[in-house]
Backbone as a printed PyTorch tensor [residue, N CA C, xyz], in Angstrom:
tensor([[[  0.8110,  -1.1890,   0.0000],
         [  0.0000,   0.0000,   0.0000],
         [  0.8600,   1.2600,   0.0000]],

        [[  2.1330,   1.1380,   0.2950],
         [  3.0350,   2.2890,   0.2510],
         [  3.3860,   2.5890,  -1.1870]],

        [[  3.5350,   3.8500,  -1.4830],
         [  3.8230,   4.2700,  -2.8430],
         [  5.2480,   4.7760,  -2.9410]],

        [[  5.8890,   4.5270,  -4.0910],
         [  7.2300,   5.0420,  -4.3320],
         [  7.1780,   6.4380,  -4.9400]],

        [[  5.9810,   6.9170,  -5.2120],
         [  5.7930,   8.2380,  -5.8030],
         [  6.2820,   9.3180,  -4.8370]],

        [[  6.8630,  10.3550,  -5.4000],
         [  7.3240,  11.4750,  -4.5890],
         [  6.1400,  12.4150,  -4.3580]],

        [[  5.8390,  12.6580,  -3.1050],
         [  4.7810,  13.5850,  -2.7270],
         [  5.4410,  14.8610,  -2.2160]],

        [[  4.7900,  15.9730,  -2.4280],
         [  5.3980,  17.2390,  -2.0210],
         [  4.3630,  18.2090,  -1.4740]],

        [[  4.8920,  19.1820,  -0.7360],
         [  4.1260,  20.3260,  -0.2630],
         [  4.9800,  21.5440,  -0.5630]],

        [[  4.4050,  22.5090,  -1.2610],
         [  5.0850,  23.7680,  -1.5610],
         [  4.3980,  24.8560,  -0.7460]],

        [[  5.1550,  25.4620,   0.1590],
         [  4.6370,  26.5210,   1.0150],
         [  5.2470,  27.8260,   0.5320]],

        [[  4.4290,  28.6940,  -0.0470],
         [  4.9520,  29.9620,  -0.5670],
         [  5.2160,  30.9370,   0.5720]],

        [[  5.9860,  31.9730,   0.2780],
         [  6.3410,  32.9670,   1.2920],
         [  5.1330,  33.7220,   1.8460]],

        [[  4.0140,  33.7020,   1.1580],
         [  2.8200,  34.4130,   1.6080],
         [  1.9140,  33.5520,   2.4850]],

        [[  2.2560,  32.2820,   2.6620],
         [  1.4610,  31.3680,   3.4790],
         [  1.6630,  31.6480,   4.9680]],

        [[  0.6530,  31.2970,   5.7720],
         [  0.7790,  31.4230,   7.2320],
         [  1.8590,  30.4890,   7.7720]],

        [[  2.1480,  29.4150,   7.0700],
         [  3.1280,  28.4290,   7.5340],
         [  4.5470,  28.7440,   7.0500]],

        [[  4.7380,  29.8080,   6.2800],
         [  6.0520,  30.1030,   5.7000],
         [  7.1080,  30.3820,   6.7720]],

        [[  6.7750,  31.1730,   7.7640],
         [  7.7620,  31.5150,   8.7950],
         [  8.2100,  30.2790,   9.5880]],

        [[  7.2820,  29.4260,  10.0820],
         [  7.7440,  28.2260,  10.7890],
         [  8.5440,  27.2720,   9.8980]],

        [[  8.1860,  27.1700,   8.6160],
         [  8.9340,  26.2890,   7.7140],
         [ 10.3320,  26.8540,   7.4780]],

        [[ 10.4440,  28.1660,   7.3120],
         [ 11.7640,  28.8040,   7.1430],
         [ 12.6190,  28.5900,   8.3920]],

        [[ 12.0240,  28.7470,   9.5750],
         [ 12.7560,  28.5270,  10.8190],
         [ 13.2170,  27.0790,  10.9400]],

        [[ 12.3830,  26.1400,  10.5220],
         [ 12.7670,  24.7300,  10.5160],
         [ 13.9510,  24.5070,   9.5850]],

        [[ 13.8880,  25.0700,   8.3800],
         [ 14.9720,  24.9240,   7.4060],
         [ 16.2790,  25.4720,   7.9780]],

        [[ 16.2260,  26.6380,   8.5880],
         [ 17.4250,  27.2390,   9.1740],
         [ 17.9550,  26.4080,  10.3340]],

        [[ 17.0670,  25.8400,  11.1520],
         [ 17.4990,  24.9870,  12.2670],
         [ 18.1660,  23.7150,  11.7620]],

        [[ 17.6240,  23.1390,  10.7010],
         [ 18.2070,  21.9280,  10.1210],
         [ 19.6010,  22.2380,   9.5780]],

        [[ 19.7460,  23.3510,   8.8890],
         [ 21.0600,  23.7340,   8.3610],
         [ 22.0570,  24.0030,   9.4750]],

        [[ 21.6020,  24.5980,  10.5730],
         [ 22.4920,  24.8920,  11.6990],
         [ 22.9970,  23.6130,  12.3660]],

        [[ 22.1930,  22.5330,  12.3350],
         [ 22.5750,  21.2630,  12.9640],
         [ 23.5440,  20.4390,  12.1100]],

        [[ 23.6980,  20.8060,  10.8510],
         [ 24.5220,  20.0190,   9.9260],
         [ 25.9390,  20.5630,   9.8490]],

        [[ 26.8910,  19.6630,   9.6620],
         [ 28.2820,  20.0680,   9.4900],
         [ 28.5650,  20.4360,   8.0360]],

        [[ 27.9830,  19.6840,   7.1010],
         [ 28.2090,  19.9380,   5.6850],
         [ 27.0730,  20.7910,   5.1190]],

        [[ 27.3170,  21.5240,   4.0610],
         [ 26.2740,  22.3720,   3.4760],
         [ 25.1830,  21.5490,   2.7890]],

        [[ 24.0120,  22.1540,   2.6740],
         [ 22.8900,  21.5130,   1.9930],
         [ 23.2020,  21.4210,   0.5070]],

        [[ 23.0280,  20.2390,  -0.0710],
         [ 23.4450,  20.0560,  -1.4650],
         [ 22.4340,  19.3550,  -2.3540]],

        [[ 21.3240,  18.8680,  -1.8210],
         [ 20.3590,  18.1440,  -2.6320],
         [ 19.5690,  19.0960,  -3.5220]],

        [[ 19.2240,  18.6210,  -4.7110],
         [ 18.3760,  19.3770,  -5.6340],
         [ 17.3100,  18.4460,  -6.1830]],

        [[ 16.1570,  19.0160,  -6.5260],
         [ 15.0510,  18.2280,  -7.0550],
         [ 14.2060,  19.1040,  -7.9800]],

        [[ 13.6460,  18.4740,  -8.9930],
         [ 12.6750,  19.1440,  -9.8710],
         [ 11.4090,  18.3010,  -9.8910]],

        [[ 10.2970,  18.9250,  -9.5480],
         [  8.9940,  18.2700,  -9.5920],
         [  8.1200,  19.1440, -10.4730]],

        [[  7.9490,  18.7120, -11.7070],
         [  7.2080,  19.5320, -12.6610],
         [  7.9510,  20.8390, -12.8950]],

        [[  7.2850,  21.9470, -12.6350],
         [  7.9020,  23.2600, -12.8010],
         [  8.5730,  23.7570, -11.5310]],

        [[  8.4480,  23.0110, -10.4400],
         [  9.0070,  23.4160,  -9.1520],
         [ 10.4400,  22.9160,  -9.0490]],

        [[ 11.3550,  23.8110,  -8.7500],
         [ 12.7650,  23.4430,  -8.6050],
         [ 13.2020,  23.7410,  -7.1810]],

        [[ 13.6230,  22.6950,  -6.4730],
         [ 14.1050,  22.8500,  -5.1040],
         [ 15.6160,  22.7400,  -5.0580]],

        [[ 16.2560,  23.6270,  -4.2890],
         [ 17.7080,  23.6180,  -4.1500],
         [ 18.0720,  23.6770,  -2.6700]],

        [[ 19.3070,  23.3550,  -2.3660],
         [ 19.7710,  23.4130,  -0.9860],
         [ 19.0170,  22.4750,  -0.0840]],

        [[ 18.7120,  21.2880,  -0.5940],
         [ 17.9000,  20.3320,   0.1410],
         [ 18.6470,  19.5720,   1.2120]],

        [[ 17.9120,  19.1580,   2.2250],
         [ 18.4630,  18.4190,   3.3580],
         [ 17.4800,  17.3160,   3.7400]],

        [[ 17.9900,  16.0890,   3.9360],
         [ 17.1770,  15.0040,   4.4790],
         [ 16.9460,  15.2840,   5.9650]],

        [[ 15.7290,  15.0610,   6.4380],
         [ 15.3930,  15.3660,   7.8250],
         [ 15.5710,  14.1440,   8.7250]],

        [[ 16.1090,  14.3840,   9.9110],
         [ 16.2310,  13.3370,  10.9150],
         [ 14.8840,  13.1820,  11.6190]],

        [[ 14.7460,  12.1600,  12.4380],
         [ 13.4740,  11.9090,  13.1150],
         [ 13.0620,  13.0830,  14.0010]],

        [[ 14.0270,  13.7320,  14.6310],
         [ 13.7110,  14.8850,  15.4880],
         [ 13.0890,  16.0130,  14.6660]],

        [[ 13.6520,  16.2600,  13.5020],
         [ 13.1280,  17.3140,  12.6370],
         [ 11.8190,  16.8810,  11.9600]],

        [[ 11.6450,  15.5930,  11.7520],
         [ 10.3750,  15.1040,  11.1980],
         [  9.2320,  15.4240,  12.1550]],

        [[  9.4960,  15.3020,  13.4570],
         [  8.4850,  15.6480,  14.4570],
         [  8.1080,  17.1230,  14.3510]],

        [[  9.0740,  17.9710,  14.0650],
         [  8.7840,  19.4040,  13.9060],
         [  7.9210,  19.6510,  12.6650]],

        [[  8.1650,  18.9060,  11.5980],
         [  7.3360,  19.0370,  10.3980],
         [  5.9060,  18.6280,  10.7250]],

        [[  5.7480,  17.5270,  11.4430],
         [  4.4110,  17.0620,  11.8080],
         [  3.6960,  18.0670,  12.7040]],

        [[  4.4400,  18.7250,  13.5870],
         [  3.8210,  19.6940,  14.4860],
         [  3.4300,  20.9880,  13.7690]],

        [[  3.8910,  21.1770,  12.5300],
         [  3.4790,  22.3520,  11.7520],
         [  2.0090,  22.2890,  11.3520]],

        [[  1.4240,  21.1050,  11.3660],
         [  0.0310,  20.8820,  10.9780],
         [ -0.2360,  21.4420,   9.5830]],

        [[  0.4970,  20.9140,   8.6240],
         [  0.3700,  21.3620,   7.2390],
         [ -1.0420,  21.1740,   6.6950]],

        [[ -1.7880,  20.2180,   7.2330],
         [ -3.1390,  19.9710,   6.7530],
         [ -4.0610,  21.1750,   6.9650]],

        [[ -3.7130,  22.0660,   7.8810],
         [ -4.5280,  23.2630,   8.0990],
         [ -4.5410,  24.1850,   6.8830]],

        [[ -3.5370,  24.0770,   6.0250],
         [ -3.3910,  24.9660,   4.8740],
         [ -3.8190,  24.3140,   3.5600]],

        [[ -4.3990,  23.1280,   3.5940],
         [ -4.6390,  22.4000,   2.3470],
         [ -5.5480,  23.1210,   1.3550]],

        [[ -6.3490,  24.0800,   1.7890],
         [ -7.2140,  24.8370,   0.8870],
         [ -6.6730,  26.2360,   0.5820]],

        [[ -5.5330,  26.5700,   1.1160],
         [ -4.9590,  27.9060,   0.9350],
         [ -4.4250,  28.0860,  -0.4900]],

        [[ -4.5840,  29.2650,  -1.0710],
         [ -4.0080,  29.5170,  -2.4050],
         [ -2.4840,  29.6440,  -2.3620]],

        [[ -1.9200,  29.7600,  -1.1610],
         [ -0.4640,  29.9030,  -1.0000],
         [  0.2040,  28.5790,  -0.6480]],

        [[ -0.5090,  27.5040,  -0.8480],
         [ -0.0650,  26.1650,  -0.4750],
         [ -0.3840,  25.2460,  -1.6410]],

        [[  0.6000,  24.4940,  -2.0980],
         [  0.3940,  23.5960,  -3.2390],
         [  0.9040,  22.2150,  -2.8650]],

        [[  0.1440,  21.1830,  -3.2110],
         [  0.5570,  19.8120,  -2.9160],
         [ -0.0630,  18.8570,  -3.9230]],

        [[  0.5270,  17.6710,  -4.0400],
         [ -0.0670,  16.6160,  -4.8550],
         [ -0.6670,  15.5270,  -3.9600]],

        [[ -0.8310,  15.8230,  -2.6630],
         [ -1.4250,  14.8900,  -1.7140],
         [ -2.8420,  15.3360,  -1.3840]],

        [[ -3.6800,  14.3740,  -1.0340],
         [ -5.0180,  14.7270,  -0.5700],
         [ -4.9870,  14.9400,   0.9430]],

        [[ -6.1010,  15.3920,   1.4900],
         [ -6.1590,  15.6880,   2.9230],
         [ -5.8830,  14.4480,   3.7620]],

        [[ -6.3790,  13.2980,   3.3430],
         [ -6.1230,  12.0560,   4.0690],
         [ -4.6210,  11.7990,   4.1970]],

        [[ -3.8920,  11.9560,   3.0930],
         [ -2.4510,  11.7100,   3.1180],
         [ -1.7370,  12.7090,   4.0200]],

        [[ -2.1620,  13.9610,   4.0160],
         [ -1.5580,  14.9570,   4.9050],
         [ -1.7900,  14.5990,   6.3660]],

        [[ -2.9730,  14.0900,   6.6660],
         [ -3.2880,  13.7140,   8.0440],
         [ -2.5380,  12.4590,   8.4880]],

        [[ -2.2140,  11.5650,   7.5640],
         [ -1.5900,  10.2880,   7.9100],
         [ -0.0630,  10.3170,   7.9000]],

        [[  0.5490,  11.4690,   7.6660],
         [  2.0090,  11.5550,   7.7380],
         [  2.4560,  11.2220,   9.1570]],

        [[  3.5500,  10.4880,   9.2720],
         [  4.1080,  10.2020,  10.5860],
         [  5.6300,  10.2300,  10.5170]],

        [[  6.2710,   9.9880,  11.6540],
         [  7.7300,  10.1060,  11.7300],
         [  8.4690,   9.0390,  10.9190]],

        [[  7.7660,   8.0020,  10.4610],
         [  8.4070,   6.9790,   9.6210],
         [  8.5060,   7.4100,   8.1690]],

        [[  7.7700,   8.4300,   7.7810],
         [  7.8020,   8.9410,   6.4170],
         [  9.1280,   9.6520,   6.1810]],

        [[  9.8150,   9.3100,   5.0900],
         [ 11.0590,   9.9970,   4.7550],
         [ 10.7300,  11.4080,   4.2940]],

        [[ 11.4570,  12.3830,   4.8330],
         [ 11.1790,  13.7800,   4.5130],
         [ 12.4690,  14.5090,   4.1840]],

        [[ 12.3530,  15.4650,   3.2850],
         [ 13.4580,  16.3810,   3.0070],
         [ 12.8650,  17.7580,   2.7450]],

        [[ 13.6780,  18.7720,   2.9600],
         [ 13.2280,  20.1490,   2.8140],
         [ 14.1690,  20.8880,   1.8760]],

        [[ 13.6070,  21.7210,   1.0160],
         [ 14.3610,  22.4590,   0.0020],
         [ 13.9170,  23.9120,  -0.0100]],

        [[ 14.7820,  24.7560,  -0.4830],
         [ 14.4330,  26.1500,  -0.7520],
         [ 14.0420,  26.2290,  -2.2150]],

        [[ 12.8910,  26.8200,  -2.5080],
         [ 12.4360,  27.0180,  -3.8780],
         [ 12.2860,  28.5220,  -4.1050]],

        [[ 11.9780,  28.9180,  -5.3060],
         [ 11.8310,  30.3340,  -5.6060],
         [ 10.6130,  30.8940,  -4.8710]],

        [[ 10.8430,  31.8040,  -3.9300],
         [  9.8120,  32.4340,  -3.1000],
         [  8.9320,  31.4090,  -2.3900]],

        [[  9.5300,  30.2630,  -2.0110],
         [  8.7510,  29.2070,  -1.3590],
         [  9.6910,  28.2050,  -0.6840]],

        [[  9.0860,  27.2990,   0.0500],
         [  9.7880,  26.1780,   0.6890],
         [  9.1310,  24.9080,   0.2000]],

        [[  9.9440,  23.9180,  -0.1280],
         [  9.4590,  22.6590,  -0.6750],
         [  9.7600,  21.5300,   0.2990]],

        [[  8.7240,  20.8410,   0.7470],
         [  8.8710,  19.6570,   1.5790],
         [  8.5450,  18.4500,   0.7140]],

        [[  9.4410,  17.4700,   0.6820],
         [  9.2610,  16.2760,  -0.1350],
         [  9.1170,  15.0780,   0.7940]],

        [[  8.1270,  14.2370,   0.5090],
         [  7.8220,  13.0710,   1.3370],
         [  7.9050,  11.8060,   0.4960]],

        [[  8.5190,  10.7700,   1.0580],
         [  8.5810,   9.4620,   0.3980],
         [  8.0230,   8.4240,   1.3640]],

        [[  7.2550,   7.4880,   0.8170],
         [  6.6560,   6.4480,   1.6600],
         [  5.3110,   6.8640,   2.2280]],

        [[  4.5880,   7.7130,   1.5150],
         [  3.2630,   8.1620,   1.9550],
         [  2.2300,   7.1090,   1.5600]],

        [[  1.3330,   6.7770,   2.4780],
         [  0.2850,   5.7890,   2.2090],
         [ -0.6780,   6.3210,   1.1560]],

        [[ -1.0920,   5.4690,   0.2300],
         [ -2.0510,   5.8820,  -0.8010],
         [ -3.4890,   5.7790,  -0.3010]],

        [[ -3.7030,   4.9950,   0.7440],
         [ -5.0340,   4.8230,   1.3060],
         [ -4.9270,   4.2790,   2.7200]],

        [[ -6.0500,   4.0310,   3.3600],
         [ -6.0180,   3.5010,   4.7300],
         [ -5.3390,   2.1400,   4.7880]],

        [[ -4.6380,   1.9010,   5.8760],
         [ -3.9920,   0.6040,   6.0870],
         [ -4.9900,  -0.3530,   6.7460]],

        [[ -4.9820,  -1.6360,   6.3610],
         [ -5.8750,  -2.6040,   7.0130],
         [ -5.5160,  -2.7580,   8.4940]],

        [[ -6.5080,  -3.0010,   9.3150],
         [ -6.2400,  -3.1890,  10.7350],
         [ -7.1830,  -4.2500,  11.2850]],

        [[ -6.9360,  -4.6730,  12.4950],
         [ -7.7350,  -5.7360,  13.1080],
         [ -7.2120,  -7.0970,  12.6880]],

        [[ -7.7320,  -8.1410,  13.2960],
         [ -7.2490,  -9.4970,  13.0120],
         [ -7.6070,  -9.9580,  11.6100]],

        [[ -8.7280,  -9.5220,  11.0750],
         [ -9.1610,  -9.9110,   9.7410],
         [ -8.7600,  -8.8970,   8.6620]],

        [[ -8.1240,  -7.7950,   9.0840],
         [ -7.7430,  -6.7710,   8.1250],
         [ -8.8190,  -5.7440,   7.8740]],

        [[ -9.8700,  -5.7500,   8.6980],
         [-10.9290,  -4.7520,   8.5770],
         [-11.5920,  -4.5500,   9.9410]],

        [[-12.3810,  -3.5250,  10.0390],
         [-13.0580,  -3.1780,  11.2950],
         [-14.2730,  -4.0760,  11.4920]],

        [[-14.4050,  -4.6740,  12.6560],
         [-15.5030,  -5.6050,  12.9280],
         [-16.7370,  -4.9120,  13.4920]],

        [[-16.7010,  -3.5680,  13.6560],
         [-17.8680,  -2.8800,  14.2440],
         [-19.0590,  -2.9530,  13.3580]]])
């Protein structure tokens, strides 16, 4: 049920979440010994100065509550609301600087609900 597709969130500088995302990016860079060097292109979006996030920083991304902005015109993503809500610390994350925006890239995002219970479904 896990997808190899790259999922992303683009937070523009005009978004309410831009300042916390910028602070996260700066904190991640401050914790690293080597400079940020990853680059990515997703469609027309070009991310530079990328850094893979550690579990501690993944928790900070989750605490940003990105799902609050899913309808904002200053927020762009290829994920649905369910996927934004189901992000957890096991999801691989990286952060990039984009033109007038911040790009968060996620790998290992669930495409749908995971089966649960002994039979793989809810018995209620």
